[in-house]
Amino acid sequence: MAEPKKKRAGKRKSNGRSKSNGSPERTGSLGFESKLWDAADLLRNNMDPAEYKHVVLGLLFLKYIEDAFEERREELRGAVSDPDSEYFEETEAAREDAL
């Protein structure tokens, strides 16, 4: 008969956040990443690794969507600023509205 798994004590692995402010070590953040990491840390303490993978996959998907959105937004920002583009907007206010 298999013995139940015991919780391991010891050092925690780095979660990719800086020590100074608890926010992720990257730029262009939307501001909710630290809350997601904190929630993930809480869940990891109470979940089996087989269940936790679904949480991690969801977080990875959100990260992918955020990166894809930022990339596309930068492409559009360039298009509305380029006078040769069909998406060109003359005023800054019109450019922001287009984004």
PDB file of C-alpha atoms in Angstrom:
ATOM      1  CA  MET A   1       0.000   0.000   0.000  1.00  0.00           C
ATOM      2  CA  ALA A   2       1.386   3.397  -0.958  1.00  0.00           C
ATOM      3  CA  GLU A   3       2.174   5.863   1.773  1.00  0.00           C
ATOM      4  CA  PRO A   4       0.561   9.311   1.599  1.00  0.00           C
ATOM      5  CA  LYS A   5       2.779  12.068   0.290  1.00  0.00           C
ATOM      6  CA  LYS A   6       4.394  14.230   2.920  1.00  0.00           C
ATOM      7  CA  LYS A   7       4.849  17.949   2.536  1.00  0.00           C
ATOM      8  CA  ARG A   8       8.467  18.860   2.014  1.00  0.00           C
ATOM      9  CA  ALA A   9      10.032  21.425   4.251  1.00  0.00           C
ATOM     10  CA  GLY A  10      12.956  23.493   3.170  1.00  0.00           C
ATOM     11  CA  LYS A  11      13.864  26.221   0.781  1.00  0.00           C
ATOM     12  CA  ARG A  12      11.278  27.586  -1.597  1.00  0.00           C
ATOM     13  CA  LYS A  13      12.207  27.902  -5.210  1.00  0.00           C
ATOM     14  CA  SER A  14      12.419  31.339  -6.746  1.00  0.00           C
ATOM     15  CA  ASN A  15       9.153  32.437  -8.301  1.00  0.00           C
ATOM     16  CA  GLY A  16      10.639  34.960 -10.733  1.00  0.00           C
ATOM     17  CA  ARG A  17       9.801  37.982  -8.621  1.00  0.00           C
ATOM     18  CA  SER A  18      12.295  40.515  -7.408  1.00  0.00           C
ATOM     19  CA  LYS A  19      13.021  40.618  -3.693  1.00  0.00           C
ATOM     20  CA  SER A  20      12.618  44.384  -3.432  1.00  0.00           C
ATOM     21  CA  ASN A  21       8.957  44.907  -4.272  1.00  0.00           C
ATOM     22  CA  GLY A  22       7.428  41.497  -5.006  1.00  0.00           C
ATOM     23  CA  SER A  23       6.606  42.395  -8.584  1.00  0.00           C
ATOM     24  CA  PRO A  24       7.685  40.322 -11.580  1.00  0.00           C
ATOM     25  CA  GLU A  25      11.108  41.126 -13.029  1.00  0.00           C
ATOM     26  CA  ARG A  26       9.932  42.519 -16.368  1.00  0.00           C
ATOM     27  CA  THR A  27       8.680  45.699 -17.915  1.00  0.00           C
ATOM     28  CA  GLY A  28       5.338  46.592 -19.439  1.00  0.00           C
ATOM     29  CA  SER A  29       3.290  45.029 -16.665  1.00  0.00           C
ATOM     30  CA  LEU A  30      -0.439  45.490 -16.384  1.00  0.00           C
ATOM     31  CA  GLY A  31      -0.192  45.624 -12.603  1.00  0.00           C
ATOM     32  CA  PHE A  32      -1.956  42.421 -11.591  1.00  0.00           C
ATOM     33  CA  GLU A  33       0.930  39.979 -12.030  1.00  0.00           C
ATOM     34  CA  SER A  34       1.988  40.127  -8.393  1.00  0.00           C
ATOM     35  CA  LYS A  35      -1.561  39.260  -7.321  1.00  0.00           C
ATOM     36  CA  LEU A  36      -1.538  36.283  -9.710  1.00  0.00           C
ATOM     37  CA  TRP A  37       1.815  35.089  -8.347  1.00  0.00           C
ATOM     38  CA  ASP A  38       0.596  35.413  -4.761  1.00  0.00           C
ATOM     39  CA  ALA A  39      -2.572  33.470  -5.580  1.00  0.00           C
ATOM     40  CA  ALA A  40      -0.511  30.811  -7.343  1.00  0.00           C
ATOM     41  CA  ASP A  41       1.766  30.502  -4.300  1.00  0.00           C
ATOM     42  CA  LEU A  42      -1.252  30.009  -2.038  1.00  0.00           C
ATOM     43  CA  LEU A  43      -2.743  27.398  -4.350  1.00  0.00           C
ATOM     44  CA  ARG A  44       0.531  25.528  -4.704  1.00  0.00           C
ATOM     45  CA  ASN A  45       0.695  25.025  -0.954  1.00  0.00           C
ATOM     46  CA  ASN A  46      -2.697  23.288  -0.923  1.00  0.00           C
ATOM     47  CA  MET A  47      -2.670  21.387  -4.222  1.00  0.00           C
ATOM     48  CA  ASP A  48      -1.288  18.209  -5.599  1.00  0.00           C
ATOM     49  CA  PRO A  49       1.160  18.871  -8.472  1.00  0.00           C
ATOM     50  CA  ALA A  50      -1.184  17.071 -10.881  1.00  0.00           C
ATOM     51  CA  GLU A  51      -3.916  19.605 -10.086  1.00  0.00           C
ATOM     52  CA  TYR A  52      -1.593  22.591  -9.932  1.00  0.00           C
ATOM     53  CA  LYS A  53      -0.508  22.123 -13.546  1.00  0.00           C
ATOM     54  CA  HIS A  54      -3.936  23.371 -14.653  1.00  0.00           C
ATOM     55  CA  VAL A  55      -3.436  26.589 -12.701  1.00  0.00           C
ATOM     56  CA  VAL A  56       0.022  27.045 -14.202  1.00  0.00           C
ATOM     57  CA  LEU A  57      -1.284  26.439 -17.722  1.00  0.00           C
ATOM     58  CA  GLY A  58      -3.923  29.114 -17.166  1.00  0.00           C
ATOM     59  CA  LEU A  59      -1.290  31.586 -15.995  1.00  0.00           C
ATOM     60  CA  LEU A  60       0.907  30.766 -18.990  1.00  0.00           C
ATOM     61  CA  PHE A  61      -2.032  31.353 -21.308  1.00  0.00           C
ATOM     62  CA  LEU A  62      -2.708  34.752 -19.722  1.00  0.00           C
ATOM     63  CA  LYS A  63       0.964  35.663 -20.169  1.00  0.00           C
ATOM     64  CA  TYR A  64       0.853  34.628 -23.832  1.00  0.00           C
ATOM     65  CA  ILE A  65      -2.285  36.704 -24.441  1.00  0.00           C
ATOM     66  CA  GLU A  66      -0.726  39.734 -22.727  1.00  0.00           C
ATOM     67  CA  ASP A  67       2.445  39.486 -24.819  1.00  0.00           C
ATOM     68  CA  ALA A  68       0.489  39.014 -28.061  1.00  0.00           C
ATOM     69  CA  PHE A  69      -1.694  42.019 -27.219  1.00  0.00           C
ATOM     70  CA  GLU A  70       1.319  44.252 -26.526  1.00  0.00           C
ATOM     71  CA  GLU A  71       3.019  43.163 -29.748  1.00  0.00           C
ATOM     72  CA  ARG A  72      -0.070  43.893 -31.834  1.00  0.00           C
ATOM     73  CA  ARG A  73      -0.636  47.210 -30.082  1.00  0.00           C
ATOM     74  CA  GLU A  74       2.911  48.315 -30.958  1.00  0.00           C
ATOM     75  CA  GLU A  75       2.321  47.332 -34.605  1.00  0.00           C
ATOM     76  CA  LEU A  76      -0.863  49.400 -34.667  1.00  0.00           C
ATOM     77  CA  ARG A  77       0.825  52.301 -32.902  1.00  0.00           C
ATOM     78  CA  GLY A  78       3.414  52.362 -35.691  1.00  0.00           C
ATOM     79  CA  ALA A  79       0.741  52.127 -38.395  1.00  0.00           C
ATOM     80  CA  VAL A  80      -1.328  55.055 -37.108  1.00  0.00           C
ATOM     81  CA  SER A  81       1.843  57.171 -36.828  1.00  0.00           C
ATOM     82  CA  ASP A  82       3.170  56.369 -40.336  1.00  0.00           C
ATOM     83  CA  PRO A  83       1.957  58.869 -42.979  1.00  0.00           C
ATOM     84  CA  ASP A  84       2.341  56.194 -45.692  1.00  0.00           C
ATOM     85  CA  SER A  85       0.025  53.757 -43.879  1.00  0.00           C
ATOM     86  CA  GLU A  86      -3.666  53.408 -44.682  1.00  0.00           C
ATOM     87  CA  TYR A  87      -4.311  53.584 -40.916  1.00  0.00           C
ATOM     88  CA  PHE A  88      -2.573  56.956 -40.475  1.00  0.00           C
ATOM     89  CA  GLU A  89      -4.223  59.395 -38.063  1.00  0.00           C
ATOM     90  CA  GLU A  90      -3.105  63.023 -38.027  1.00  0.00           C
ATOM     91  CA  THR A  91      -3.682  63.960 -34.397  1.00  0.00           C
ATOM     92  CA  GLU A  92      -2.435  62.252 -31.258  1.00  0.00           C
ATOM     93  CA  ALA A  93      -5.992  62.066 -29.902  1.00  0.00           C
ATOM     94  CA  ALA A  94      -7.167  60.269 -33.049  1.00  0.00           C
ATOM     95  CA  ARG A  95      -4.220  57.845 -32.756  1.00  0.00           C
ATOM     96  CA  GLU A  96      -5.128  56.998 -29.181  1.00  0.00           C
ATOM     97  CA  ASP A  97      -8.778  56.496 -30.170  1.00  0.00           C
ATOM     98  CA  ALA A  98      -7.681  54.136 -32.950  1.00  0.00           C
ATOM     99  CA  LEU A  99      -5.727  52.019 -30.489  1.00  0.00           C
TER     100      LEU A  99
END
